[in-house]
Coordinates of N, CA and C in Angstrom, one line a residue:
X153 N 139.5 -50.1 100.8 CA 139.5 -49.8 99.4 C 138.2 -49.1 99.0
X154 N 138.3 -48.2 98.1 CA 137.1 -47.5 97.6 C 136.4 -48.4 96.5
X155 N 137.3 -49.0 95.6 CA 136.8 -49.7 94.5 C 137.5 -51.1 94.4
X156 N 136.8 -52.1 93.9 CA 137.4 -53.4 93.6 C 137.4 -53.5 92.1
X157 N 138.6 -53.5 91.5 CA 138.8 -53.5 90.1 C 138.9 -55.0 89.6
X158 N 138.3 -55.4 88.6 CA 138.4 -56.7 88.0 C 138.8 -56.6 86.5
X159 N 139.8 -57.3 86.2 CA 140.3 -57.3 84.8 C 140.6 -58.7 84.4
X160 N 140.0 -59.2 83.3 CA 140.1 -60.6 82.9 C 140.4 -60.6 81.4
X161 N 141.4 -61.3 81.0 CA 141.8 -61.5 79.6 C 141.4 -62.9 79.3
X162 N 140.5 -63.1 78.3 CA 140.0 -64.4 77.9 C 140.5 -64.7 76.5
X163 N 141.2 -65.8 76.4 CA 141.5 -66.3 75.0 C 140.3 -67.1 74.5
X164 N 139.8 -66.7 73.4 CA 138.5 -67.3 72.9 C 138.5 -67.2 71.4
X165 N 138.5 -68.4 70.7 CA 138.6 -68.4 69.3 C 137.4 -67.7 68.6
X166 N 136.2 -67.8 69.2 CA 135.0 -67.2 68.6 C 134.2 -66.5 69.7
X167 N 134.0 -65.2 69.5 CA 133.2 -64.4 70.5 C 131.8 -64.5 70.0
X168 N 130.9 -64.9 70.9 CA 129.4 -65.0 70.5 C 128.6 -64.7 71.7
X169 N 127.7 -63.7 71.6 CA 126.8 -63.3 72.7 C 125.5 -62.8 72.1
X170 N 124.5 -63.6 72.1 CA 123.2 -63.1 71.5 C 122.1 -63.1 72.6
X171 N 122.5 -63.1 73.9 CA 121.5 -63.2 75.0 C 121.4 -61.8 75.7
X172 N 120.2 -61.6 76.4 CA 120.0 -60.4 77.2 C 119.5 -60.8 78.5
X173 N 119.6 -59.9 79.5 CA 119.1 -60.1 80.8 C 119.5 -61.4 81.5
X174 N 118.6 -62.1 82.1 CA 118.9 -63.3 82.9 C 119.6 -64.3 82.1
X175 N 119.5 -64.3 80.8 CA 120.1 -65.4 80.0 C 121.5 -65.0 79.5
X176 N 122.2 -63.9 79.9 CA 123.5 -63.6 79.3 C 124.5 -64.6 79.6
X177 N 124.3 -65.5 80.6 CA 125.3 -66.5 80.9 C 125.3 -67.6 79.8
X178 N 124.4 -67.6 79.0 CA 124.3 -68.6 77.9 C 125.3 -68.2 76.7
X179 N 125.8 -67.0 76.7 CA 126.8 -66.5 75.7 C 128.1 -66.2 76.4
X180 N 129.1 -65.8 75.6 CA 130.4 -65.4 76.1 C 130.2 -64.2 77.1
X181 N 130.9 -64.3 78.2 CA 130.8 -63.3 79.2 C 131.3 -63.8 80.6
X182 N 131.3 -62.9 81.5 CA 131.7 -63.2 82.9 C 130.6 -63.2 83.9
X183 N 130.7 -64.0 84.9 CA 129.9 -64.0 86.1 C 130.9 -63.7 87.3
X184 N 130.6 -62.7 88.0 CA 131.4 -62.2 89.1 C 130.7 -62.4 90.4
X185 N 131.3 -63.0 91.4 CA 130.7 -63.3 92.7 C 131.4 -62.6 93.9
X186 N 130.7 -62.0 94.7 CA 131.2 -61.5 96.0 C 130.3 -62.0 97.1
X187 N 130.9 -62.6 98.1 CA 130.1 -63.1 99.2 C 130.7 -62.6 100.6
X188 N 129.8 -62.1 101.4 CA 130.2 -61.6 102.7 C 130.3 -62.7 103.7
X189 N 131.4 -62.8 104.3 CA 131.6 -63.9 105.3 C 130.9 -63.7 106.6
X190 N 130.6 -62.4 106.9 CA 129.9 -62.1 108.1 C 128.4 -62.3 108.0
X191 N 127.8 -61.7 106.9 CA 126.3 -61.7 106.7 C 125.9 -62.9 105.9
X192 N 126.8 -63.5 105.1 CA 126.5 -64.6 104.2 C 125.8 -64.1 102.9
X193 N 125.6 -62.9 102.7 CA 124.9 -62.4 101.5 C 125.9 -62.5 100.3
X194 N 125.3 -62.7 99.1 CA 126.1 -62.8 98.0 C 125.6 -62.0 96.8
X195 N 126.5 -61.4 96.1 CA 126.3 -60.7 94.8 C 126.7 -61.6 93.7
X196 N 125.8 -61.7 92.7 CA 126.2 -62.5 91.5 C 125.9 -61.5 90.3
X197 N 126.9 -61.1 89.6 CA 126.8 -60.1 88.6 C 127.3 -60.6 87.3
X198 N 126.7 -60.4 86.2 CA 127.2 -60.8 84.9 C 127.5 -59.6 84.0
X199 N 128.5 -59.7 83.2 CA 128.8 -58.7 82.2 C 129.2 -59.4 80.9
X200 N 128.8 -58.8 79.8 CA 129.0 -59.4 78.5 C 128.9 -58.3 77.4
X201 N 129.5 -58.6 76.2 CA 129.4 -57.7 75.1 C 128.7 -58.5 74.0
X202 N 127.5 -58.0 73.5 CA 126.7 -58.8 72.6 C 127.3 -58.6 71.1
X203 N 126.8 -59.4 70.2 CA 127.3 -59.5 68.9 C 127.3 -58.1 68.1
X204 N 126.4 -57.2 68.6 CA 126.3 -55.9 68.0 C 127.2 -54.9 68.7
X205 N 128.0 -55.3 69.7 CA 128.9 -54.4 70.4 C 128.4 -53.8 71.6
X206 N 127.1 -54.1 72.0 CA 126.5 -53.4 73.2 C 126.9 -54.2 74.4
X207 N 127.2 -53.4 75.5 CA 127.6 -54.0 76.8 C 126.3 -54.4 77.5
X208 N 126.3 -55.6 78.0 CA 125.2 -56.1 78.8 C 125.6 -56.4 80.2
X209 N 124.7 -56.0 81.2 CA 125.0 -56.3 82.6 C 123.7 -56.9 83.2
X210 N 123.9 -57.8 84.2 CA 122.8 -58.3 84.9 C 123.2 -58.7 86.3
X211 N 122.2 -58.6 87.2 CA 122.4 -59.0 88.6 C 121.4 -60.1 88.9
X212 N 122.0 -61.3 89.1 CA 121.1 -62.4 89.4 C 120.8 -62.5 90.9
X213 N 121.8 -62.2 91.7 CA 121.6 -62.3 93.2 C 122.2 -61.0 93.9
X214 N 121.5 -60.7 95.0 CA 122.0 -59.6 95.8 C 121.7 -59.9 97.2
X215 N 122.5 -59.5 98.2 CA 122.3 -59.8 99.6 C 121.2 -58.9 100.2
X216 N 120.3 -59.5 101.0 CA 119.4 -58.7 101.7 C 118.7 -57.6 101.0
X217 N 118.9 -56.4 101.4 CA 118.3 -55.2 100.8 C 119.1 -54.6 99.8
X218 N 120.1 -55.3 99.3 CA 121.0 -54.7 98.2 C 120.2 -54.4 97.0
X219 N 120.6 -53.3 96.3 CA 120.0 -52.8 95.1 C 120.8 -53.2 93.9
X220 N 120.4 -54.3 93.2 CA 121.2 -54.7 92.1 C 121.1 -53.7 90.9
X221 N 120.0 -53.1 90.7 CA 119.9 -52.1 89.6 C 120.8 -50.9 89.8
X222 N 120.8 -50.4 91.0 CA 121.7 -49.3 91.4 C 123.2 -49.7 91.2
X223 N 123.5 -50.9 91.6 CA 124.9 -51.3 91.5 C 125.3 -51.4 90.0
X224 N 124.4 -52.0 89.2 CA 124.7 -52.0 87.8 C 124.9 -50.7 87.1
X225 N 124.1 -49.7 87.6 CA 124.3 -48.3 87.1 C 125.6 -47.7 87.5
X226 N 126.2 -48.1 88.6 CA 127.4 -47.5 89.1 C 128.7 -48.2 88.5
X227 N 128.6 -49.4 88.0 CA 129.8 -50.0 87.6 C 130.1 -49.8 86.1
X228 N 131.3 -49.2 85.9 CA 131.7 -49.0 84.5 C 132.2 -50.3 84.0
X229 N 131.9 -50.6 82.7 CA 132.4 -51.8 82.1 C 133.0 -51.5 80.7
X230 N 134.1 -52.1 80.5 CA 134.8 -52.0 79.2 C 135.1 -53.5 78.8
X231 N 134.7 -53.8 77.6 CA 134.9 -55.1 77.0 C 135.4 -54.9 75.6
X232 N 136.7 -55.3 75.4 CA 137.4 -55.1 74.1 C 137.7 -56.4 73.5
X233 N 137.2 -56.7 72.3 CA 137.5 -57.9 71.6 C 138.6 -57.6 70.5
X234 N 139.6 -58.4 70.5 CA 140.7 -58.4 69.5 C 140.6 -59.6 68.7
X235 N 140.1 -59.5 67.5 CA 139.9 -60.7 66.6 C 141.2 -61.2 66.2
X236 N 142.2 -60.4 66.0 CA 143.5 -60.9 65.5 C 144.2 -61.8 66.6
X237 N 144.1 -61.3 67.8 CA 144.7 -62.1 68.9 C 143.8 -63.2 69.5
X238 N 142.5 -63.1 69.1 CA 141.5 -64.0 69.6 C 141.3 -63.9 71.1
X239 N 141.3 -62.7 71.6 CA 141.1 -62.5 73.0 C 140.1 -61.4 73.3
X240 N 139.5 -61.4 74.5 CA 138.6 -60.4 74.9 C 139.0 -60.0 76.3
X241 N 139.1 -58.6 76.5 CA 139.5 -58.1 77.7 C 138.3 -57.5 78.4
X242 N 138.0 -58.0 79.6 CA 136.9 -57.5 80.4 C 137.4 -56.7 81.6
X243 N 136.9 -55.4 81.7 CA 137.3 -54.6 82.8 C 136.1 -53.9 83.5
X244 N 136.1 -53.9 84.8 CA 135.0 -53.3 85.5 C 135.5 -52.9 86.9
X245 N 134.8 -52.0 87.6 CA 135.1 -51.6 89.0 C 133.8 -51.6 89.8
X246 N 133.9 -52.2 91.0 CA 132.8 -52.2 91.9 C 133.0 -51.3 93.1
X247 N 132.0 -50.5 93.5 CA 132.1 -49.7 94.7 C 132.2 -50.7 95.9
X248 N 133.3 -50.7 96.6 CA 133.5 -51.6 97.7 C 132.4 -51.4 98.8
X249 N 132.1 -50.2 99.1 CA 131.1 -49.9 100.2 C 129.7 -50.6 99.8
X250 N 129.3 -50.4 98.6 CA 128.0 -51.0 98.2 C 128.0 -52.5 98.3
X251 N 129.2 -53.1 98.1 CA 129.3 -54.6 98.2 C 129.4 -55.0 99.7
X252 N 129.6 -54.1 100.6 CA 129.8 -54.4 102.0 C 131.3 -54.8 102.3
X253 N 132.2 -54.4 101.4 CA 133.6 -54.7 101.6 C 134.3 -53.6 102.3
X254 N 134.9 -53.9 103.4 CA 135.6 -52.9 104.2 C 137.0 -53.4 104.5
X255 N 137.9 -52.5 104.6 CA 139.3 -52.9 105.0 C 139.4 -53.7 106.3
X256 N 140.1 -54.8 106.3 CA 140.3 -55.6 107.5 C 139.2 -56.7 107.7
X257 N 138.2 -56.7 106.9 CA 137.1 -57.7 107.0 C 137.2 -58.7 105.7
X258 N 137.3 -60.0 106.0 CA 137.4 -60.9 104.8 C 136.1 -61.0 104.0
X259 N 136.2 -61.2 102.8 CA 135.0 -61.6 101.9 C 135.5 -62.7 101.0
X260 N 134.6 -63.3 100.3 CA 134.9 -64.3 99.3 C 134.6 -63.8 97.9
X261 N 135.5 -64.2 97.0 CA 135.4 -63.8 95.6 C 135.5 -65.0 94.7
X262 N 134.8 -65.0 93.6 CA 135.0 -66.0 92.6 C 134.5 -65.4 91.2
X263 N 134.9 -66.1 90.2 CA 134.7 -65.6 88.8 C 134.5 -66.8 87.9
X264 N 133.5 -66.7 87.0 CA 133.3 -67.7 86.0 C 133.3 -67.1 84.6
X265 N 133.9 -67.8 83.7 CA 133.9 -67.3 82.3 C 133.1 -68.3 81.5
X266 N 132.1 -67.8 80.8 CA 131.2 -68.6 79.9 C 131.7 -68.6 78.5
X267 N 131.5 -69.7 77.8 CA 131.9 -69.8 76.4 C 130.8 -70.3 75.5
X268 N 130.6 -69.6 74.4 CA 129.6 -70.0 73.4 C 130.2 -69.6 72.0
X269 N 130.3 -70.6 71.2 CA 130.8 -70.4 69.8 C 129.7 -70.3 68.8
X270 N 128.5 -70.0 69.2 CA 127.4 -69.8 68.2 C 126.4 -71.0 68.2
X271 N 126.7 -72.0 68.9 CA 125.8 -73.2 68.9 C 125.3 -73.6 70.3
X272 N 125.2 -72.6 71.1 CA 124.8 -72.8 72.5 C 126.0 -72.7 73.4
X273 N 125.8 -72.7 74.7 CA 126.8 -72.6 75.7 C 127.7 -73.9 75.7
X274 N 129.0 -73.7 75.4 CA 129.9 -74.8 75.3 C 130.4 -75.3 76.6
X275 N 130.5 -74.3 77.5 CA 131.0 -74.6 78.8 C 131.5 -73.4 79.6
X276 N 132.3 -73.6 80.6 CA 132.7 -72.5 81.4 C 134.0 -72.9 82.2
X277 N 134.6 -71.9 82.7 CA 135.8 -72.2 83.6 C 135.7 -71.2 84.7
X278 N 136.1 -71.6 85.9 CA 136.0 -70.8 87.1 C 137.3 -70.7 87.8
X279 N 137.5 -69.7 88.6 CA 138.7 -69.5 89.4 C 138.8 -70.6 90.4
X280 N 137.7 -70.9 91.1 CA 137.7 -71.9 92.2 C 136.4 -72.6 92.2
X281 N 136.3 -73.7 92.9 CA 135.0 -74.4 93.0 C 133.9 -73.5 93.6
X282 N 132.6 -73.9 93.4 CA 131.6 -73.2 94.1 C 130.6 -72.5 93.2
X283 N 130.8 -72.5 91.9 CA 130.0 -71.8 91.0 C 129.3 -72.7 90.0
X284 N 130.1 -73.2 89.1 CA 129.6 -73.9 87.9 C 128.7 -75.1 88.3
X285 N 129.2 -76.0 89.1 CA 128.4 -77.2 89.4 C 127.4 -77.0 90.5
X286 N 127.8 -76.1 91.4 CA 126.9 -75.8 92.6 C 127.1 -74.4 93.0
X287 N 126.2 -73.8 93.7 CA 126.3 -72.4 94.2 C 126.7 -72.6 95.7
X288 N 128.0 -72.6 96.0 CA 128.4 -72.7 97.3 C 129.6 -71.7 97.6
X289 N 129.2 -70.5 98.1 CA 130.2 -69.5 98.3 C 131.2 -69.9 99.4
X290 N 130.9 -71.0 100.2 CA 131.9 -71.4 101.2 C 133.1 -72.0 100.5
X291 N 133.1 -72.3 99.2 CA 134.3 -72.8 98.5 C 135.1 -71.7 97.8
X292 N 134.5 -70.4 97.8 CA 135.2 -69.3 97.1 C 136.5 -69.0 97.9
X293 N 137.5 -68.5 97.3 CA 138.7 -68.0 98.0 C 138.4 -66.8 98.8
X294 N 139.1 -66.6 100.0 CA 139.0 -65.5 100.8 C 139.8 -64.3 100.3
X295 N 139.4 -63.1 100.4 CA 140.2 -61.9 100.1 C 140.0 -61.0 101.3
X296 N 141.1 -60.3 101.6 CA 141.0 -59.3 102.7 C 142.0 -58.2 102.3
X297 N 141.5 -57.0 102.5 CA 142.4 -55.8 102.3 C 142.8 -55.2 103.6
X298 N 144.1 -55.1 103.9 CA 144.5 -54.6 105.2 C 145.1 -53.2 105.0

């Protein structure tokens, strides 16, 4: 694959994001994880939309000589909040080659959604174990493109 598309629809009664940079996980937003099974390197990327409507991106972890800033520049992000439906749609695409993802080779993927209703981080929900309580990519689900 050339690109890995991620689309998440989050039902959230109150959208609140007042953080920047390393702290964006403290507000509403996503943390997206890719881990290479061969090299063991892991990407940890965050995307969020702040209270003023500005898109925020941050790279907490990158494998080896990976360039987190370059990756963030390459990934388009769309975050649309629908106040009537009380949901937020997050969409982004990652260049597979930069992530080290190639057809026929397994990698691990996980995703965490952060929640903040204006009084601090209320909690989070994850696709699979290995993120919230501990950072253990060995618990992430395997993905392989054939």
